[in-house]
XYZ file of C-alpha atoms in Angstrom:
677
model
C -12.250 62.572 19.747
C -12.152 58.835 19.046
C -15.533 57.091 18.704
C -16.825 55.011 21.638
C -15.567 51.408 21.765
C -19.045 50.083 21.002
C -19.379 52.085 17.771
C -18.019 50.516 14.567
C -17.851 52.387 11.269
C -18.649 50.178 8.272
C -19.840 50.274 4.665
C -22.911 48.218 3.684
C -23.581 47.114 0.093
C -26.832 46.310 -1.680
C -27.041 45.288 -5.362
C -27.923 48.239 -7.581
C -27.406 50.859 -4.876
C -24.507 52.979 -3.672
C -22.832 51.569 -0.542
C -24.151 53.041 2.682
C -21.662 54.350 5.244
C -22.962 54.023 8.756
C -22.021 53.577 12.374
C -23.100 50.372 14.070
C -23.800 50.408 17.770
C -22.705 46.984 19.025
C -25.054 47.327 22.015
C -28.012 47.577 19.688
C -29.801 44.333 18.620
C -28.715 43.110 15.191
C -32.340 42.893 14.048
C -32.776 46.603 14.793
C -29.659 47.464 12.743
C -30.913 45.379 9.792
C -34.315 47.083 10.031
C -32.630 50.488 9.917
C -30.599 49.501 6.870
C -33.696 48.160 5.048
C -35.627 51.333 5.762
C -32.818 53.373 4.241
C -33.303 51.521 0.951
C -37.089 51.198 1.292
C -36.937 47.395 1.523
C -39.981 45.673 3.116
C -39.880 42.610 5.388
C -36.546 43.273 7.139
C -36.880 39.902 8.942
C -36.045 38.179 5.632
C -32.673 39.961 5.403
C -29.300 39.491 7.077
C -25.837 41.033 6.987
C -22.889 39.192 5.464
C -19.153 39.794 5.300
C -18.437 41.111 1.804
C -15.222 39.112 1.461
C -14.203 35.692 0.187
C -16.018 33.937 3.047
C -19.471 35.590 2.666
C -20.233 34.432 6.224
C -23.391 35.682 7.907
C -23.171 38.196 10.747
C -24.912 36.874 13.881
C -25.213 37.941 17.480
C -22.454 35.435 18.304
C -19.853 36.706 15.840
C -20.777 40.390 15.480
C -17.893 41.411 17.747
C -15.521 40.370 14.951
C -16.662 43.388 12.888
C -13.817 45.924 12.692
C -13.741 49.582 11.719
C -13.611 49.852 7.945
C -15.272 46.491 7.335
C -17.435 46.084 4.240
C -20.708 44.255 4.830
C -23.448 43.165 2.465
C -27.225 43.163 2.960
C -28.512 39.844 1.676
C -31.241 37.251 1.993
C -31.388 35.709 5.476
C -29.859 32.290 6.071
C -33.291 30.735 6.693
C -34.685 32.247 3.484
C -31.619 31.192 1.476
C -31.832 27.637 2.834
C -35.516 27.409 1.870
C -34.842 28.681 -1.657
C -31.935 26.296 -2.226
C -33.911 23.372 -0.836
C -36.649 24.035 -3.390
C -34.235 24.609 -6.301
C -32.475 21.297 -5.656
C -35.777 19.476 -6.183
C -36.038 20.926 -9.715
C -36.481 18.505 -12.612
C -34.086 20.607 -14.690
C -30.536 19.275 -14.421
C -29.089 22.725 -15.172
C -31.110 24.337 -12.382
C -30.240 21.487 -10.031
C -26.527 21.877 -10.851
C -26.603 25.643 -10.185
C -28.425 25.036 -6.901
C -25.872 22.438 -5.798
C -23.018 24.816 -6.661
C -24.595 27.471 -4.443
C -25.225 24.914 -1.704
C -21.593 23.751 -1.759
C -20.423 27.348 -1.421
C -22.960 28.451 1.200
C -22.546 25.358 3.388
C -19.155 26.586 4.585
C -21.071 29.022 6.813
C -22.315 27.352 9.996
C -25.255 29.772 10.219
C -26.550 28.707 6.815
C -25.662 25.060 7.468
C -27.784 24.999 10.610
C -30.811 26.423 8.773
C -30.440 24.027 5.836
C -30.051 20.972 8.064
C -33.149 22.001 10.004
C -35.079 21.854 6.718
C -33.566 18.517 5.703
C -35.253 16.665 8.576
C -35.298 13.351 6.687
C -31.617 12.766 7.358
C -32.212 10.700 10.492
C -34.731 8.305 9.010
C -33.280 7.870 5.522
C -29.610 7.397 6.283
C -28.472 10.356 4.166
C -29.444 13.919 3.287
C -32.504 14.220 1.057
C -30.613 16.469 -1.364
C -28.134 13.609 -1.854
C -30.964 11.186 -2.663
C -32.407 13.692 -5.121
C -29.294 13.343 -7.299
C -29.461 10.419 -9.704
C -26.991 7.859 -8.409
C -25.777 6.921 -11.879
C -24.861 10.534 -12.695
C -21.246 11.538 -12.178
C -19.201 14.615 -12.992
C -20.104 18.086 -11.714
C -23.533 17.132 -10.384
C -22.181 14.468 -8.053
C -19.056 16.496 -7.298
C -20.988 19.505 -5.960
C -23.358 17.192 -4.078
C -20.485 15.544 -2.224
C -18.783 18.906 -1.654
C -21.932 20.261 -0.026
C -22.190 17.082 2.055
C -18.613 17.436 3.317
C -19.094 21.119 4.189
C -22.365 20.474 6.049
C -20.909 17.577 8.061
C -17.748 19.502 8.987
C -19.778 21.681 11.360
C -20.576 18.719 13.633
C -24.309 19.453 13.661
C -25.322 15.975 12.464
C -23.865 12.784 13.934
C -22.006 10.526 11.527
C -23.680 7.513 13.114
C -26.994 8.466 11.454
C -25.828 7.357 7.996
C -26.809 4.013 6.533
C -24.657 1.127 5.330
C -26.044 1.654 1.810
C -24.703 5.216 1.843
C -21.277 4.012 3.015
C -21.187 1.376 0.280
C -22.032 3.983 -2.360
C -19.261 6.351 -1.211
C -16.798 3.450 -1.070
C -17.753 2.465 -4.619
C -16.696 5.914 -5.860
C -13.239 5.321 -4.351
C -12.915 1.833 -5.808
C -14.200 2.750 -9.261
C -11.536 3.060 -11.966
C -11.131 6.407 -13.764
C -13.375 8.261 -11.328
C -13.825 12.020 -11.641
C -11.047 13.701 -9.615
C -13.357 15.975 -7.621
C -15.734 13.099 -6.787
C -12.818 10.901 -5.716
C -11.371 13.624 -3.515
C -14.683 14.298 -1.731
C -15.357 10.581 -1.320
C -11.979 10.039 0.320
C -12.649 12.995 2.639
C -16.004 11.516 3.636
C -14.496 8.096 4.368
C -11.770 9.673 6.513
C -14.344 11.606 8.549
C -16.528 8.516 8.972
C -13.632 6.496 10.355
C -12.361 9.238 12.669
C -15.769 10.178 14.062
C -17.354 6.794 14.710
C -15.935 3.466 15.851
C -18.991 1.734 14.381
C -18.428 3.379 10.998
C -14.746 2.398 11.165
C -15.813 -1.252 11.180
C -18.141 -0.722 8.216
C -15.645 1.293 6.158
C -12.874 -1.233 6.879
C -15.129 -3.932 5.405
C -15.705 -1.929 2.218
C -12.218 -0.534 1.518
C -8.914 -2.411 1.348
C -5.399 -1.017 1.278
C -4.963 -2.545 -2.165
C -7.841 -0.412 -3.476
C -6.295 2.757 -2.053
C -2.716 2.221 -3.269
C -3.397 3.110 -6.970
C -4.503 6.604 -5.914
C -0.991 7.215 -4.571
C 0.584 6.330 -7.896
C -1.006 9.246 -9.733
C 0.260 12.831 -9.914
C -2.560 14.685 -8.129
C -1.136 15.622 -4.720
C -4.582 16.395 -3.279
C -5.775 12.873 -4.102
C -2.556 11.443 -2.672
C -3.034 13.496 0.503
C -6.624 12.337 1.045
C -5.599 8.735 0.335
C -2.877 8.791 2.986
C -5.367 10.492 5.331
C -7.789 7.550 4.920
C -4.958 5.058 5.545
C -3.944 7.012 8.656
C -7.544 7.080 9.906
C -7.902 3.308 9.468
C -4.539 2.812 11.180
C -5.440 5.112 14.093
C -8.854 3.575 14.757
C -7.808 -0.049 14.351
C -7.774 -2.094 17.579
C -4.260 -2.638 18.943
C -4.238 -6.303 17.976
C -4.971 -5.399 14.339
C -2.428 -2.598 13.924
C 0.539 -4.943 13.531
C -1.476 -6.916 10.984
C -2.284 -3.727 9.103
C 1.384 -2.677 9.183
C 2.280 -6.049 7.664
C -0.246 -5.475 4.857
C 1.154 -1.982 4.218
C 4.633 -3.486 3.932
C 3.387 -6.194 1.552
C 1.749 -3.553 -0.645
C 5.037 -1.577 -0.636
C 3.310 1.550 0.647
C 6.582 3.042 1.825
C 8.366 2.780 -1.522
C 5.272 4.013 -3.387
C 5.109 7.123 -1.164
C 8.859 7.644 -1.553
C 8.743 7.429 -5.355
C 5.461 9.202 -6.076
C 5.246 11.765 -3.281
C 8.510 12.529 -1.508
C 10.726 12.295 -4.588
C 8.140 13.814 -6.874
C 9.116 17.035 -8.628
C 6.203 18.804 -6.936
C 6.883 20.553 -3.607
C 5.137 18.931 -0.649
C 2.376 21.158 0.726
C 1.610 21.523 4.430
C -1.343 19.122 4.485
C 0.633 16.373 2.745
C 3.557 16.962 5.135
C 1.150 16.602 8.058
C -0.283 13.320 6.763
C 3.226 11.924 6.195
C 4.113 12.975 9.738
C 0.994 11.208 11.084
C 1.838 8.017 9.172
C 5.385 8.186 10.522
C 4.170 8.587 14.118
C 1.619 5.775 13.816
C 4.284 3.492 12.369
C 6.753 4.250 15.157
C 4.037 3.776 17.760
C 3.967 0.097 16.817
C 7.254 -0.069 18.742
C 5.632 1.111 21.972
C 4.772 -2.391 23.158
C 8.402 -3.548 22.918
C 9.578 -0.239 24.395
C 7.437 -0.796 27.483
C 8.165 -4.524 27.873
C 10.715 -5.516 30.515
C 12.986 -8.433 29.854
C 12.275 -11.518 31.933
C 15.670 -12.775 33.120
C 14.183 -16.272 33.417
C 12.850 -16.359 29.819
C 15.186 -18.631 27.854
C 14.074 -17.308 24.440
C 14.965 -13.771 25.486
C 18.266 -14.874 26.987
C 19.085 -16.626 23.704
C 19.156 -13.208 22.029
C 21.982 -12.158 24.335
C 23.776 -15.431 23.566
C 23.397 -14.644 19.859
C 24.999 -11.205 20.350
C 27.950 -12.918 22.048
C 28.208 -15.569 19.335
C 28.303 -13.070 16.466
C 30.770 -10.751 18.191
C 33.301 -13.373 19.235
C 32.559 -16.159 16.733
C 31.885 -18.697 19.483
C 29.199 -21.333 19.887
C 27.227 -21.816 23.086
C 29.234 -24.055 25.384
C 27.831 -27.482 26.060
C 27.484 -28.752 29.610
C 30.688 -30.767 29.425
C 32.929 -28.113 27.881
C 34.382 -27.049 31.194
C 33.598 -26.314 34.757
C 30.644 -24.115 35.644
C 32.970 -21.539 37.159
C 35.079 -21.419 34.004
C 32.038 -20.927 31.791
C 30.714 -18.210 34.079
C 34.084 -16.478 33.941
C 34.071 -16.651 30.126
C 30.565 -15.277 29.869
C 31.313 -12.499 32.346
C 34.417 -11.503 30.370
C 32.536 -11.424 27.076
C 29.554 -9.551 28.502
C 31.949 -6.947 29.845
C 33.439 -6.573 26.350
C 29.921 -6.219 24.955
C 29.461 -3.273 27.302
C 26.653 -4.500 29.531
C 26.288 -2.874 32.933
C 25.538 -6.179 34.635
C 28.359 -8.476 33.504
C 26.982 -11.503 35.315
C 23.374 -11.313 34.159
C 22.973 -8.760 31.326
C 19.243 -9.506 31.121
C 18.859 -7.180 34.095
C 20.009 -4.255 31.878
C 16.810 -4.566 29.874
C 14.385 -4.351 32.776
C 14.407 -0.546 32.560
C 11.438 0.899 30.657
C 11.657 2.669 28.391
C 13.399 1.334 26.274
C 12.850 -2.231 27.524
C 13.134 -4.999 24.948
C 13.279 -2.505 22.076
C 16.942 -1.854 22.863
C 17.748 -5.567 22.643
C 15.819 -5.793 19.344
C 17.946 -2.966 17.921
C 21.198 -4.584 19.061
C 20.268 -7.903 17.464
C 19.237 -6.181 14.211
C 22.562 -4.344 14.104
C 24.507 -7.525 14.779
C 22.707 -9.509 12.071
C 22.283 -6.908 9.323
C 25.467 -4.870 9.823
C 27.656 -7.634 11.132
C 31.019 -6.181 10.101
C 30.297 -2.832 11.742
C 28.983 -4.570 14.857
C 32.062 -6.776 15.222
C 34.383 -3.837 14.540
C 32.775 -1.704 17.281
C 32.872 -4.516 19.833
C 36.472 -5.517 19.053
C 37.678 -1.899 18.930
C 36.357 -1.290 22.411
C 37.745 -4.608 23.622
C 41.245 -3.457 22.713
C 40.993 -0.027 24.322
C 42.023 0.853 27.818
C 39.210 0.203 30.255
C 38.671 3.852 30.940
C 38.344 4.719 27.216
C 36.150 1.870 26.028
C 32.704 2.786 24.683
C 30.288 0.296 26.302
C 28.199 -1.044 23.408
C 25.424 -2.485 25.578
C 24.933 0.596 27.742
C 25.266 2.877 24.701
C 22.623 0.914 22.804
C 20.152 1.108 25.669
C 20.657 4.863 26.130
C 20.592 5.496 22.382
C 17.334 3.580 21.923
C 15.776 5.560 24.754
C 16.980 8.811 23.189
C 15.599 7.895 19.757
C 12.238 7.078 21.323
C 12.224 10.555 22.857
C 13.222 12.315 19.637
C 10.713 10.401 17.512
C 8.030 10.549 20.223
C 7.320 6.818 20.191
C 4.038 6.164 21.985
C 2.664 9.697 21.644
C -0.424 10.562 19.606
C 0.133 12.684 16.481
C -0.110 16.447 16.920
C -2.793 18.164 14.846
C -0.479 20.988 13.756
C 2.830 19.214 13.191
C 4.401 18.784 9.724
C 7.800 17.378 10.767
C 8.099 14.160 8.814
C 11.530 12.711 8.104
C 11.970 11.587 4.463
C 14.747 9.140 5.364
C 12.261 7.035 7.319
C 10.458 6.245 4.072
C 13.616 4.800 2.527
C 13.622 1.536 4.478
C 11.061 -0.955 5.814
C 12.974 -1.177 9.122
C 13.667 2.540 9.367
C 13.876 2.792 13.166
C 16.369 -0.058 13.361
C 18.408 1.338 10.458
C 18.529 4.732 12.089
C 19.752 3.088 15.288
C 22.512 1.373 13.281
C 23.672 4.703 11.872
C 23.531 6.457 15.233
C 25.360 3.755 17.196
C 28.244 4.073 14.743
C 28.095 7.854 15.077
C 28.156 7.492 18.862
C 31.207 5.238 18.702
C 32.987 7.691 16.390
C 32.133 10.632 18.650
C 33.389 8.682 21.656
C 36.760 8.092 19.979
C 37.127 11.702 18.817
C 36.368 12.992 22.326
C 38.680 10.366 23.884
C 35.814 9.891 26.296
C 35.785 7.791 29.432
C 32.850 6.173 31.193
C 32.518 9.350 33.238
C 31.951 11.322 30.014
C 28.996 9.227 28.916
C 26.467 12.038 29.441
C 28.677 14.480 27.495
C 28.772 12.123 24.513
C 25.025 11.625 24.810
C 24.498 15.402 24.762
C 26.694 15.729 21.658
C 24.784 12.939 19.938
C 21.498 14.552 20.914
C 22.536 17.567 18.836
C 23.789 15.505 15.888
C 20.924 12.999 15.687
C 18.072 15.337 14.651
C 20.427 16.807 12.053
C 21.148 13.348 10.657
C 17.427 12.623 10.775
C 16.706 15.609 8.542
C 19.753 15.180 6.316
C 17.851 13.811 3.341
C 15.228 16.554 3.463
C 17.865 19.273 3.656
C 20.064 17.601 1.050
C 17.120 17.443 -1.370
C 16.907 21.218 -1.614
C 20.662 21.564 -2.001
C 20.743 18.901 -4.693
C 17.833 20.472 -6.585
C 19.763 23.745 -6.619
C 22.826 21.853 -7.891
C 20.781 20.316 -10.718
C 19.375 23.741 -11.571
C 22.868 25.244 -11.811
C 24.010 22.369 -14.016
C 21.090 22.914 -16.382
C 21.756 26.656 -16.612
C 25.478 26.050 -17.196
C 24.592 23.759 -20.090
C 22.335 26.437 -21.562
C 25.241 28.883 -21.307
C 27.401 26.454 -23.294
C 24.688 26.297 -25.939
C 23.433 23.629 -28.348
C 23.296 23.234 -32.098
C 19.768 22.503 -33.358
C 18.822 21.126 -36.760
C 16.224 22.981 -38.805
C 13.337 20.778 -39.872
C 10.688 21.964 -42.308
C 7.203 20.567 -42.793
C 8.102 19.376 -46.277
C 11.513 17.801 -46.038
C 14.511 17.467 -43.770
C 17.221 19.984 -44.517
C 20.839 19.989 -43.396
C 20.634 23.492 -41.994
C 21.516 24.372 -38.445
C 21.035 27.074 -35.884
C 22.615 27.635 -32.509
C 21.206 28.905 -29.231
C 22.910 29.701 -25.940
C 22.177 31.565 -22.724
C 24.251 34.592 -21.740
C 26.527 34.172 -18.672
C 24.306 36.512 -16.639
C 21.250 34.369 -17.512
C 19.369 37.353 -18.923
C 19.461 36.831 -22.705
C 19.114 33.947 -25.175
C 21.463 34.423 -28.154
C 20.626 32.508 -31.330
C 21.312 32.504 -35.051
C 21.666 30.393 -38.217
C 24.799 28.381 -39.079
C 26.078 27.142 -42.400
C 27.253 23.862 -40.940
C 27.344 21.960 -37.686
C 29.944 23.604 -35.365
C 32.837 21.699 -33.839
C 32.571 23.490 -30.489
C 30.853 26.406 -28.774
C 29.699 29.311 -30.915
C 30.624 32.785 -29.531
C 27.807 35.129 -28.498
C 28.890 37.881 -30.885
C 28.503 35.600 -33.909
C 24.831 34.944 -33.135
C 22.686 37.642 -34.719
C 19.434 37.430 -32.732
C 18.608 37.987 -29.061
C 15.659 37.161 -26.835
C 15.563 38.704 -23.324
C 14.615 36.105 -20.720
C 12.308 38.699 -19.132
C 10.184 38.619 -22.322
C 9.593 34.856 -22.183
C 5.961 34.148 -21.321
C 5.846 30.356 -21.356
C 7.486 27.127 -22.529
C 5.323 24.562 -24.349
C 6.251 21.042 -25.428
C 5.179 18.264 -27.764
C 1.931 18.629 -29.670
C 1.319 22.062 -28.138
C 4.247 23.497 -30.109
C 3.267 25.574 -33.171
C 5.724 23.752 -35.436
C 4.243 20.405 -34.378
C 0.687 21.407 -35.218
C 1.483 21.323 -38.913
C 0.286 18.032 -40.396
C 3.452 17.619 -42.414
C 5.652 17.687 -39.337
C 3.578 15.059 -37.549
C 3.486 12.781 -40.586
C 7.215 13.199 -41.129
C 8.253 11.669 -37.816
C 6.085 11.188 -34.758
C 9.215 10.796 -32.622
C 9.873 14.486 -33.145
C 6.974 15.193 -30.796
C 9.082 13.924 -27.896
C 11.930 16.295 -28.802
C 9.932 19.425 -29.648
C 9.571 22.503 -27.441
C 8.816 26.177 -28.053
C 9.373 29.446 -26.227
C 6.495 31.961 -26.271
C 7.898 35.483 -25.985
C 5.136 37.744 -27.210
C 1.405 37.390 -27.692
C 1.862 35.085 -30.690
C 5.617 34.857 -31.295
C 7.478 31.584 -30.743
C 11.055 30.342 -30.885
C 10.743 26.717 -31.980
C 13.201 23.932 -31.092
C 13.785 20.294 -32.064
C 16.315 18.836 -29.624
C 18.982 16.536 -31.104
C 18.211 13.864 -28.471
C 16.224 13.215 -25.303
C 19.027 14.361 -23.035
C 19.290 17.780 -24.669
C 15.495 18.075 -24.615
C 15.465 17.523 -20.839
C 18.393 19.890 -20.279
C 16.757 22.724 -22.229
C 13.210 22.324 -20.931
C 14.534 22.076 -17.364
C 16.801 25.082 -17.853
C 14.082 27.249 -19.394
C 11.638 26.319 -16.621
C 14.304 27.168 -14.038
C 14.779 30.586 -15.669
C 11.035 31.189 -15.366
C 11.021 30.118 -11.716
C 9.050 26.951 -12.455
C 9.614 23.323 -11.473
C 12.056 21.166 -13.412
C 9.876 18.183 -14.259
C 11.891 16.078 -16.700
C 12.638 12.413 -16.077
C 16.344 13.299 -16.093
C 15.856 15.619 -13.118
C 14.237 12.820 -11.163
C 17.009 10.420 -12.094
C 19.711 12.946 -11.170
C 17.953 13.638 -7.862
C 17.901 9.944 -6.910
C 21.537 9.439 -7.932
C 22.877 12.491 -6.103
C 20.701 11.942 -3.041
C 21.933 8.387 -2.636
C 25.507 9.569 -3.192
C 25.060 12.299 -0.570
C 23.860 9.810 2.021
C 26.647 7.335 1.217
C 29.303 10.032 1.523
C 27.940 11.069 4.909
C 27.917 7.474 6.100
C 31.529 6.988 4.931
C 32.508 9.375 7.682
C 31.239 6.832 10.212
C 33.786 4.364 8.842
C 36.634 6.828 9.578
C 37.210 7.304 5.865
C 38.488 10.824 5.312
C 36.770 12.539 2.398
C 39.173 15.026 0.728
C 38.097 18.643 0.372
C 39.379 18.758 -3.239
C 39.387 15.996 -5.864
C 42.648 14.033 -6.122
C 44.966 14.939 -9.046
C 44.690 12.939 -12.254
C 47.799 10.730 -12.644
C 50.154 11.369 -15.536
C 49.869 9.111 -18.554
C 52.288 6.160 -18.481
C 55.407 6.317 -20.647
C 54.210 3.270 -22.583
C 51.272 0.906 -22.767
C 53.195 -2.354 -22.907
C 51.177 -3.632 -19.974
C 48.011 -3.749 -22.087
C 47.107 -7.303 -23.015
C 45.592 -7.946 -26.440
C 42.743 -10.416 -25.864
C 42.694 -11.316 -29.559
């Protein structure tokens, strides 16, 4: 018979004793269960004990969370949260730095549990009057490293529970945390915790936002993005996002201008998105938040109606007409009013406006409001040839088949605002950032320019009429998100292409020169990867080969499955010899070794930097590790840009052949060559 629903079978541990198997009655008070357990081990004062989960969390069991205990759970009898808090509070006050450090380590770990955190905060009653926790003040301010790191970690964990208000902290405390962020060569752990604290301050208090904004500038945060630690980069972007989110509306455009001046976008693109490290979920979320906040700057224009009586706004429409038809605005005496009206009406019809007489009326619909007109003007000025081509193409089509540029632009802008959620707050769980939007300072406008050309192409291919407008829009709605994600998807495909190229080169093999610690010798050896990528074949050669060396002529083999690691530079065994280092320090940049047993190495000196990158990349790829050479990054940028350009060629109606064109035959003579000498 199954046990009653209120009975849970668990195992309970106690140091130095065999685990106790028992049934817990969930209707019974927790204090009574703890008393029963203590009596079983003859432990006095059961009120000083508690039960904990014996897993990675070590969270205390309370009356509130006891229902989470499942059959088969392993629990631990331990010191109560109140007792533990008291002990740690006393240990932190120790004059011994070693004891203080151990206590802070335990505090940082225990503070993740809200039960413990509540008890510890209750003891640290000076927080409200002093402007910071007393345990923080007990740490010498001039001390850095582990002591400060664990102090800040404990602080972050305690504050994450929302028990203490952020508004209780003093300006002096904020200045000190900000100084850790601004200080050069700061300990990584301290910097990470400090950034986390600043982010929380800004997000949780408008008053603290003002104070933090006075202490930290974008210029002081930018250098943290140029490093290689993705956690630091993530927290840095999180602080920038927090400042952006909490800034008053009138200051957000100013802040966006500063971010553009500091080249934030290109720094993120180079050091984060195009880094060889995969982007983790938290970084993806922060990039998504930055993207949303940036696009939300367009909300004001999106929700602004055009004023048909505003001459400055009407001048934008005149500019669209001027660029498209290469005409200047007519002066008052250039013809009759009726003739000018007729000319304008004709041209506005060619431009595809719904209202041919007064196109300003087209932009009174919100959304997209004036944002649509902004996009059209950007396209006309920055992609003038494409703009003129689209307008003139549609001018020469039959009326029923023309693609109305004005109407299309308005609908497209509205659709892009929907896809990119312009005006919506960032979602807490979304990671959908679009890498292509970090490739240009005017990314929204550039994306519009691509999509309007795609729309025009789709219109032609469908031989659409004005009645088919919604069908074309639906087709574009499918294509646009795909185009939006093209760069992200292409990145993975290109990385796989680079990997295959590296492995193919390893299969071809390379001739390496043997270098001793005493003198350079003209002796060679050859190494190549088997076609199935499972074995490295290598062996000595009498002289440098003229081509590839067959596998069967190489005497030695090393199974790839036996390779433990690849080391480079000064970590290579053959570079640790003093003679080798003295002989030529440049060899360090070309040296790498393959560890294949506990202490066995296959040592290489690449003939040049290119071969070094090819082999280290290829070996890392075989081991399932990242390819981190500078050549991989360069190849990625080159191929990614080529991929995007090839895709955009399709918008120009340029047919890309499926196979490469044949190489022409050599000419019968070279008489056409001119000798410059």
